[in-house]
Amino acid sequence: MASWEAEFQALAGSALAARYRDAFPANYRRAVTPSQALRDARFIEAHAGVASVDLWIEEHSMLRFYSQSRGYLDEWLPPLNNLGLRVVDQDSFQIKAPFGGVHVRCFQVESPLGTERLVRFREEVLGVLRAQLHGQTEDDRLNGLALSAGLTWRQIEVLRAYRNYYLQIGGDSHERVHQALLNYPEAAQLLWQYFCTRFDPDLPWPSLAAREEEGLLPLRLRLQGVLTQVSDLKTDRLLRALFNLIDATVRTNFFCAGTEDRLALKLSGLGVIEMPAPKPLFEIYVHSPVVEAVHLRAARIARGGIRWSDRDDFRTEIFELMCTQMLKNALIVPSGAKGGFVVKRGEVKQAYVTFIRALLDLTDNLEGGRPVHPPRVLCYDGDDYYLVVAADKGTARLSDTANQVAAEYRFWLKDAFASGGSLGYDHKRLGITAKGAWECARRHFRELGRDLDQEIITVIGVGSMDGDVFGNGMLLSKRIKLLAAFSGQHIFLDPDPDPEVSYRERLRLFTQVAGWDQYDRSLISAGGGVWPRSAKEIPLSPQVRRWLAIRQEVVDGEELIRYMLRAEADLLWLGGIGTYVKASSEKNEAVGDPTNDNVRVNACDLKVKVVSEGANLGFTQMGRVEYALQGGKINLDAIDNSGGVDLSDHEVNLKILLYRLAQTGQLQVEPARWLAELQEEVVVRVLAHNASQGLGLSLEVERCRRDVLPFLAVADRLENAGILDRRAENFPSREEISARPQAALTQPELAVLFSHAKMQFKQALLERPDFVCRRLMPYLEGYFPGILVERYR
């Protein structure tokens, strides 16, 4: 042992040898030479306790992992397998470094591609392993591209992002993508080169046109040559699909400084061949260790909320909501947009902030009224500076957070970027979405000869009092008899409630932000109660059985919800997340909400007189139509709950105006003070829009019943113009309509036609700004509060 120590000291020098005098255990000295020990010591010193990895290629190829924790063997093997390495032998040691113990895990490895490949791409392999140790990248078979194609971990991350996005739009499985890229590493290399050539700002072409002709075109030809060698049809299509996604990308933040923790890809929807219709104009896909996200926009000027999602197919959820948002936004000038994210690691707020930064990385700014592209971002899509986000599921209290990020970017919209923050209009406090839906319900009841505000009405609800739409809605009248409600956690039953007493208790729950489990049981009528939604056995009282018209004395929670949805009442108030009603001809699998498959019912079984969709996607469109055909009163979720987007639109436009006035010195007080003073008038205008939209739709129903032909002509015209997709909207054919007893469109179908017609009209106006200025100025002025028009016409 003395000779080993002496040799180590001679090699290391007195200072380093003194620091490591007692560091090496006996089993280490038996297996490791003094010169190798010196290499270990220098590596440990250089990394100062930070987990890292080194690759020695001498007589054997040795991977050496250094970390503070020992770890288990089964944790270390998958990353090596995914790199394409085979483990021949392994050993482990604990070195007592001066700053603490360091565990060294050693693997003797071989590459099926040969040692020469390991020597050539040593840094690429180490880069992948270091990135994994620090949580910067995922561990899957794509990491094998480090050896097979010589790609760095960040270059592999680009292909991994396109893989994940491809799967979100309905592409093949992970394994099929991995096989395609690993079996044809030259294609993988060319895909990366194409991406790099398309977006690297440091490459020397003077223009995008020159870059296309001199850089991209030759790469396309080379890739085409490689693909001719692919014998499998599915593999060929998959590789072409990945190339198409890169070619349809119009911006990326990959080459921006400080964005190593996130990758954002902006795609032109029209350029993606395999994207389902209706295609968004632009879509930003965000890939990061903490978040995976999408943001879809139907037009350059578009707006909508950003929500947290817990679905693997989160893009499908966001896509459907964008389509709904497009119909909802027919009430305002901007078209529909929607964003959504899944949390991969950490907390919702961290994931949300990463998502917001990625969006702003790719968004133009306005400086002196002129668009300015983001630094080091090549833009193939022209100027694009309008980006507005709003609160949605899981982000209701994060508007200020988003605006703080926007302030860091000096984004021109300031706190109009994320409406509803502390300097904006609080939707829940104002109850604007619920009040707008109430206006639509009031119209339905009026047509039934009833006064929603003066008569006692019975209600079945979806949601709980701590929620915005449900809570606010159930406080809009003291004459509500809420017979039953359910949320994601609880079921509430009150078969014969006292309207005054139950109103006060609902108000208490709303004020205290409490769910049904906090309801005072002593205030519930005989036979009622509160149970967990997951309960296996819920006893039913005679009063409840009589109301539900069933004989069963005990049911489980899901069965009880199905009975509740099919019970008699005046109003079904939808204020919670989920799709609970479908058409009898639809299968649950087609609905896209697997969480609620076991409680969903058919529309033909409903006995309520009126449905109000304060929440999105409470019914499928086919479910709405089936319910309407049997005489039920229902609009469209995009009609009922448009108050929120209308209020946000007013807030954003008022802020744009007020901040501009402040900058030019024409506004002597803080814009936020003005915004607060205008709040009451803005709410009145928003609710007037809800009421007039409901009235307009009712009038269309009457006109359609008298003469359906003009409406069919409008539908044909919109379809021929590519605005209405009958299949996507489940819009009926002429033959289907003529087979109906009234031979007319239902109210939900007219709501779709109504919204698409307004969208076409808006587009026509945008193409004729002179007409807007000359003929429609009274409408423009009528949008703004009177005092602003008077002072700043």
PDB file of C-alpha atoms in Angstrom, residues 7 19 90 159 597:
ATOM      1  CA  GLU A   7       3.361   6.723  -6.488  1.00  0.00           C
ATOM      2  CA  ARG A  19      -5.923  16.495   0.621  1.00  0.00           C
ATOM      3  CA  GLN A  90     -19.394  -2.562 -13.142  1.00  0.00           C
ATOM      4  CA  LEU A 159     -36.057  16.081 -32.485  1.00  0.00           C
ATOM      5  CA  ASP A 597     -67.453   8.490 -18.815  1.00  0.00           C
TER       6      ASP A 597
END
